[in-house]
Short mmCIF file of C-alpha atoms and ligand atoms in Angstrom, two decimals:
data_model
loop_
_atom_site.label_atom_id
_atom_site.label_comp_id
_atom_site.label_asym_id
_atom_site.label_seq_id
_atom_site.Cartn_x
_atom_site.Cartn_y
_atom_site.Cartn_z
CA MET T 1 -15.71 19.16 -15.98
CA THR T 2 -13.45 16.10 -16.14
CA ARG T 3 -14.89 12.87 -14.73
CA ILE T 4 -12.90 9.68 -15.17
CA LEU T 5 -13.83 6.02 -15.09
CA LEU T 6 -10.74 4.01 -14.12
CA LEU T 7 -10.99 0.30 -14.92
CA GLY T 8 -8.73 -1.39 -12.40
CA GLY T 9 -7.46 -4.65 -11.05
CA THR T 10 -3.70 -4.03 -11.43
CA THR T 11 -0.86 -2.36 -9.55
CA GLU T 12 -0.79 0.29 -12.30
CA ALA T 13 -4.45 1.14 -11.70
CA SER T 14 -3.82 1.58 -7.96
CA THR T 15 -0.83 3.86 -8.65
CA LEU T 16 -2.90 5.99 -11.02
CA ALA T 17 -5.77 6.12 -8.50
CA ARG T 18 -3.41 7.66 -5.93
CA THR T 19 -2.27 10.34 -8.37
CA LEU T 20 -5.84 11.19 -9.42
CA ALA T 21 -6.95 11.40 -5.78
CA GLU T 22 -3.99 13.61 -4.83
CA ALA T 23 -4.76 15.90 -7.76
CA GLY T 24 -8.39 16.16 -6.60
CA ILE T 25 -9.70 14.86 -9.96
CA ASP T 26 -13.23 13.48 -10.05
CA ALA T 27 -12.88 9.75 -10.80
CA VAL T 28 -14.53 6.40 -10.08
CA PHE T 29 -12.49 3.21 -9.67
CA SER T 30 -14.04 0.01 -11.03
CA TYR T 31 -13.25 -3.55 -9.92
CA ALA T 32 -14.58 -6.71 -11.57
CA GLY T 33 -15.07 -8.23 -8.12
CA ARG T 34 -12.85 -11.28 -8.60
CA THR T 35 -11.04 -11.14 -5.24
CA ALA T 36 -12.58 -11.38 -1.79
CA ARG T 37 -10.62 -8.47 -0.32
CA PRO T 38 -9.64 -6.04 -3.09
CA VAL T 39 -7.00 -3.42 -2.37
CA GLY T 40 -8.68 -0.29 -0.93
CA GLN T 41 -8.60 2.75 -3.21
CA PRO T 42 -8.50 6.49 -2.44
CA LEU T 43 -11.33 7.03 -4.98
CA PRO T 44 -15.05 6.21 -4.92
CA THR T 45 -15.15 2.54 -5.92
CA ARG T 46 -17.72 0.37 -7.66
CA VAL T 47 -17.55 -3.42 -8.01
CA GLY T 48 -18.91 -5.80 -10.65
CA GLY T 49 -19.47 -6.07 -14.39
CA PHE T 50 -21.39 -3.43 -16.35
CA GLY T 51 -23.38 -5.90 -18.44
CA GLY T 52 -21.25 -6.05 -21.58
CA ALA T 53 -20.38 -3.16 -23.90
CA GLU T 54 -23.98 -1.96 -23.96
CA GLY T 55 -24.17 -1.90 -20.17
CA LEU T 56 -20.96 0.12 -20.09
CA GLU T 57 -22.37 2.58 -22.66
CA THR T 58 -25.39 3.16 -20.43
CA TYR T 59 -23.18 3.57 -17.36
CA LEU T 60 -20.91 6.08 -19.11
CA ASN T 61 -23.91 8.16 -20.19
CA THR T 62 -25.78 7.96 -16.90
CA GLU T 63 -22.76 8.87 -14.80
CA GLY T 64 -21.51 11.59 -17.12
CA PHE T 65 -17.95 10.34 -17.59
CA THR T 66 -15.71 12.43 -19.84
CA HIS T 67 -12.77 9.94 -20.06
CA VAL T 68 -12.10 6.25 -19.52
CA VAL T 69 -8.71 4.84 -18.54
CA ASP T 70 -8.46 1.09 -18.99
CA ALA T 71 -5.83 -0.08 -16.52
CA THR T 72 -7.01 -3.69 -16.43
CA HIS T 73 -4.64 -6.64 -16.73
CA PRO T 74 -3.34 -7.24 -20.29
CA PHE T 75 -5.19 -10.60 -20.23
CA ALA T 76 -8.56 -8.97 -19.38
CA ALA T 77 -9.31 -8.84 -23.10
CA GLN T 78 -13.11 -8.94 -22.82
CA MET T 79 -13.25 -5.87 -20.60
CA SER T 80 -10.79 -4.00 -22.81
CA THR T 81 -12.71 -4.90 -25.98
CA ASN T 82 -15.98 -3.77 -24.38
CA ALA T 83 -14.35 -0.49 -23.35
CA VAL T 84 -13.21 0.22 -26.93
CA GLN T 85 -16.70 -0.51 -28.27
CA ALA T 86 -18.62 1.43 -25.62
CA CYS T 87 -16.36 4.49 -25.68
CA ALA T 88 -16.60 4.66 -29.47
CA ALA T 89 -20.39 4.42 -29.31
CA VAL T 90 -20.77 7.31 -26.84
CA ALA T 91 -17.74 9.33 -28.07
CA VAL T 92 -15.90 9.24 -24.74
CA PRO T 93 -12.08 9.28 -25.13
CA LEU T 94 -10.38 6.08 -23.97
CA CYS T 95 -6.77 5.22 -23.29
CA ALA T 96 -5.16 2.09 -21.92
CA PHE T 97 -2.55 2.27 -19.16
CA GLU T 98 -0.52 -0.81 -19.90
CA ARG T 99 2.89 -2.12 -18.95
CA PRO T 100 5.14 -3.35 -21.76
CA ALA T 101 5.34 -7.11 -22.26
CA TRP T 102 8.31 -8.91 -20.69
CA GLN T 103 11.17 -9.78 -23.06
CA ALA T 104 13.44 -12.79 -22.65
CA ALA T 105 16.95 -11.90 -21.44
CA GLU T 106 20.21 -13.79 -21.73
CA GLY T 107 20.02 -17.06 -19.83
CA ASP T 108 16.23 -17.34 -20.09
CA ARG T 109 14.77 -20.61 -21.36
CA TRP T 110 11.38 -19.46 -22.60
CA LEU T 111 8.99 -21.44 -24.76
CA HIS T 112 6.49 -19.06 -26.36
CA THR T 113 2.86 -19.94 -26.86
CA ASP T 114 -0.20 -17.81 -27.59
CA SER T 115 -2.84 -19.65 -25.60
CA ILE T 116 -3.55 -21.59 -22.43
CA ASP T 117 -4.06 -24.75 -24.49
CA GLY T 118 -0.66 -24.13 -26.08
CA ALA T 119 0.87 -23.98 -22.61
CA VAL T 120 -0.77 -27.27 -21.65
CA ALA T 121 0.60 -28.85 -24.82
CA ALA T 122 4.09 -27.46 -24.13
CA LEU T 123 4.31 -29.27 -20.79
CA PRO T 124 6.14 -32.60 -20.96
CA ASP T 125 4.39 -35.97 -20.87
CA ALA T 126 6.60 -37.30 -18.07
CA PRO T 127 5.49 -36.18 -14.58
CA ALA T 128 6.88 -32.74 -13.71
CA ARG T 129 6.53 -30.20 -10.90
CA VAL T 130 4.97 -27.11 -12.43
CA PHE T 131 4.68 -23.61 -10.96
CA LEU T 132 1.40 -22.60 -12.60
CA ALA T 133 1.62 -18.85 -12.06
CA ILE T 134 -1.52 -17.83 -13.95
CA GLY T 135 -3.98 -17.04 -11.15
CA LYS T 136 -7.16 -18.99 -10.60
CA GLN T 137 -8.66 -18.77 -14.09
CA ASN T 138 -7.98 -21.44 -16.73
CA LEU T 139 -6.88 -24.15 -14.28
CA THR T 140 -9.38 -26.61 -15.78
CA GLN T 141 -7.45 -26.82 -19.04
CA PHE T 142 -4.42 -28.20 -17.18
CA ALA T 143 -6.51 -31.19 -16.07
CA ALA T 144 -5.56 -32.58 -19.51
CA LYS T 145 -2.11 -33.21 -17.95
CA PRO T 146 -3.01 -34.70 -14.55
CA GLN T 147 0.36 -36.45 -14.21
CA HIS T 148 2.02 -33.21 -13.05
CA HIS T 149 2.12 -31.70 -9.59
CA TYR T 150 1.01 -28.06 -9.79
CA LEU T 151 2.09 -25.27 -7.44
CA LEU T 152 -0.61 -22.56 -7.53
CA ARG T 153 -0.17 -19.08 -6.10
CA LEU T 154 -3.58 -17.52 -5.47
CA VAL T 155 -4.82 -14.33 -3.81
CA ASP T 156 -7.75 -16.08 -2.04
CA GLU T 157 -8.26 -19.62 -0.74
CA PRO T 158 -10.02 -21.54 -3.55
CA ALA T 159 -13.79 -21.58 -2.92
CA ALA T 160 -14.36 -24.96 -4.57
CA ASN T 161 -12.39 -28.15 -5.18
CA LEU T 162 -9.57 -27.57 -7.62
CA PRO T 163 -9.87 -29.29 -11.02
CA LEU T 164 -6.32 -30.68 -10.73
CA PRO T 165 -5.56 -33.90 -8.82
CA SER T 166 -2.16 -32.95 -7.38
CA THR T 167 -1.65 -29.37 -6.19
CA THR T 168 -0.04 -27.22 -3.55
CA VAL T 169 -1.72 -23.87 -2.99
CA GLU T 170 0.27 -20.87 -1.81
CA ILE T 171 -1.90 -17.91 -0.74
CA ALA T 172 -0.05 -14.67 -1.44
CA ARG T 173 -0.52 -11.27 -3.02
CA GLY T 174 2.28 -9.56 -4.98
CA PRO T 175 4.57 -7.78 -5.44
CA PHE T 176 7.02 -10.70 -5.11
CA ASP T 177 10.82 -10.67 -4.94
CA VAL T 178 13.48 -12.85 -6.53
CA ALA T 179 14.87 -14.30 -3.27
CA GLY T 180 11.37 -15.31 -2.15
CA ASP T 181 10.42 -16.81 -5.50
CA THR T 182 13.73 -18.68 -5.79
CA ALA T 183 13.22 -20.17 -2.33
CA LEU T 184 9.61 -21.07 -3.18
CA MET T 185 10.63 -22.90 -6.37
CA ARG T 186 13.47 -24.72 -4.61
CA ARG T 187 11.20 -25.73 -1.71
CA HIS T 188 8.69 -27.26 -4.10
CA GLY T 189 11.25 -28.84 -6.45
CA ILE T 190 9.81 -26.94 -9.41
CA THR T 191 10.92 -28.13 -12.85
CA HIS T 192 8.74 -25.90 -15.11
CA VAL T 193 7.12 -22.45 -14.81
CA VAL T 194 3.97 -21.40 -16.69
CA ALA T 195 3.38 -17.62 -16.86
CA LYS T 196 1.16 -15.10 -18.65
CA ASN T 197 3.15 -12.27 -20.20
CA ALA T 198 1.69 -9.67 -17.87
CA GLY T 199 4.70 -7.35 -17.87
CA GLY T 200 5.50 -4.99 -14.99
CA ALA T 201 7.66 -5.41 -11.93
CA GLY T 202 5.32 -7.00 -9.38
CA ALA T 203 5.21 -10.48 -10.93
CA ALA T 204 8.56 -10.53 -12.74
CA ALA T 205 10.50 -12.10 -9.86
CA LYS T 206 9.49 -15.62 -10.85
CA LEU T 207 11.16 -15.10 -14.23
CA SER T 208 14.46 -14.03 -12.68
CA ALA T 209 14.21 -16.94 -10.24
CA ALA T 210 13.58 -19.36 -13.11
CA ARG T 211 16.62 -17.95 -14.96
CA ASP T 212 18.81 -18.37 -11.85
CA LEU T 213 17.58 -21.96 -11.45
CA ALA T 214 17.90 -22.64 -15.23
CA LEU T 215 14.24 -23.68 -15.41
CA PRO T 216 12.14 -23.56 -18.58
CA VAL T 217 9.33 -20.98 -18.63
CA ILE T 218 6.28 -21.53 -20.81
CA MET T 219 5.33 -17.94 -21.61
CA ILE T 220 1.78 -17.27 -22.77
CA GLY T 221 1.54 -14.26 -25.12
CA ARG T 222 -1.07 -11.53 -24.67
CA PRO T 223 -4.53 -11.74 -26.22
CA VAL T 224 -5.39 -9.31 -29.00
CA VAL T 225 -7.40 -6.20 -28.10
CA PRO T 226 -8.78 -3.63 -30.59
CA ASN T 227 -6.63 -0.55 -31.16
CA ARG T 228 -6.65 2.23 -28.59
CA PRO T 229 -4.02 4.73 -27.43
CA ILE T 230 -1.66 3.04 -24.96
CA LYS T 231 0.14 4.95 -22.21
CA GLY T 232 3.01 3.42 -20.26
CA SER T 233 3.25 5.64 -17.19
CA VAL T 234 1.13 7.70 -14.83
CA ALA T 235 2.71 10.87 -16.28
CA GLU T 236 1.69 9.84 -19.80
CA VAL T 237 -1.88 9.13 -18.69
CA MET T 238 -2.07 12.51 -16.91
CA ALA T 239 -0.81 14.26 -20.05
CA TRP T 240 -3.39 12.39 -22.15
CA LEU T 241 -6.16 13.46 -19.76
CA SER T 242 -5.24 17.09 -20.46
CA HIS T 243 -5.13 16.51 -24.25
CA PRO T 244 -7.01 13.28 -24.98
CA ALA T 245 -6.56 13.45 -28.74
CA ALA T 246 -2.84 12.67 -28.32
P1 NAP V 301 -12.25 -10.16 -18.68
O1 NAP V 301 -12.34 -11.59 -19.04
O2 NAP V 301 -11.72 -9.21 -19.68
O3 NAP V 301 -13.65 -9.60 -18.21
C1 NAP V 301 -14.81 -10.40 -18.07
C2 NAP V 301 -15.90 -9.48 -17.56
O4 NAP V 301 -15.62 -9.07 -16.21
C3 NAP V 301 -16.03 -8.19 -18.34
O5 NAP V 301 -16.74 -8.39 -19.54
C4 NAP V 301 -16.75 -7.33 -17.33
O6 NAP V 301 -18.11 -7.75 -17.18
C5 NAP V 301 -16.06 -7.73 -16.04
N1 NAP V 301 -14.91 -6.88 -15.72
C6 NAP V 301 -13.59 -7.13 -15.95
N2 NAP V 301 -12.82 -6.16 -15.45
C7 NAP V 301 -13.68 -5.26 -14.89
C8 NAP V 301 -13.49 -4.05 -14.19
N3 NAP V 301 -12.26 -3.55 -13.93
N4 NAP V 301 -14.60 -3.39 -13.76
C9 NAP V 301 -15.84 -3.89 -13.98
N5 NAP V 301 -16.07 -5.05 -14.61
C10 NAP V 301 -15.00 -5.73 -15.06
O7 NAP V 301 -11.41 -9.95 -17.34
P2 NAP V 301 -10.69 -11.05 -16.41
O8 NAP V 301 -9.55 -11.61 -17.13
O9 NAP V 301 -11.77 -11.93 -15.84
O10 NAP V 301 -10.14 -10.10 -15.27
C11 NAP V 301 -11.02 -9.57 -14.30
C12 NAP V 301 -10.30 -8.50 -13.48
O11 NAP V 301 -9.17 -9.08 -12.85
C13 NAP V 301 -9.82 -7.36 -14.36
O12 NAP V 301 -10.23 -6.17 -13.76
C14 NAP V 301 -8.32 -7.50 -14.38
O13 NAP V 301 -7.66 -6.26 -14.35
C15 NAP V 301 -8.02 -8.33 -13.14
N6 NAP V 301 -6.90 -9.30 -13.35
C16 NAP V 301 -6.95 -10.20 -14.36
C17 NAP V 301 -5.91 -11.07 -14.56
C18 NAP V 301 -5.91 -12.07 -15.70
O14 NAP V 301 -4.92 -12.82 -15.81
N7 NAP V 301 -6.93 -12.11 -16.53
C19 NAP V 301 -4.81 -11.01 -13.71
C20 NAP V 301 -4.77 -10.07 -12.67
C21 NAP V 301 -5.84 -9.22 -12.51
P3 NAP V 301 -19.31 -7.07 -18.00
O15 NAP V 301 -19.19 -7.59 -19.40
O16 NAP V 301 -20.52 -7.52 -17.29
O17 NAP V 301 -19.11 -5.58 -17.92
#
């Protein structure tokens, strides 16, 4: 009997959850528990870490999973690395459901960097107005450039004081559209955008808006994750579930 653990936290994971539920496939959806009100899922849902790769191994064995689909965010490298290690240890087939990285198009002014610190360094020294579109993690590193005003777009109101002296917080959950993001950047007089190369449609609007406004985008490249089969669509994941060796 097939029993799937779906590691979620992305639009792709929610789309796959709907297909699995409609097909009547036995599956459990897993959230890290980062947001106060996670999107409801049509599958039994668990919340919280497993306790590292070893904790995940135990969970996979105890719950009798036959497959794992890692549909976490491309920057959730720790979870993805743990999944590779745990699945190998207990011989449970694993695939990642991952959207391709964004590519610069004509008219884009992207500066590429491979780390958060690289993005901090790429910001100018003169005071700027920065749309820091990277979620709530890693804000502390930008305190090294306190001269800038930072526009933050977060899913939840920040629980504690922000580590940056000059911020505007916009509470919103994607998907976003180009007209809305263009208006947002105009309203806040944005001069620079910082983004993680998440890929996908839901968060791409800010890149089109930046292109239209001729703004530079500091694009942070994806972290490295150990090799695993990568599927780019729900149909590909469903085919893999039927023949996991592919
Ligand atoms: P991470 O650094 O790779 O994970 C840190 C730890 O959080 C993992 O070791 C694991 O704890 C737990 N964890 C992460 N995802 C989990 C899941 N789906 N189910 C159960 N436990 C999970 O991940 P992150 O960057 O903090 O991201 C956390 C979640 O937010 C992910 O599910 C991701 O899809 C989502 N997200 C992340 C970003 C981003 O930019 N990083 C953006 C949008 C959404 P244990 O070691 O205890 O098992």
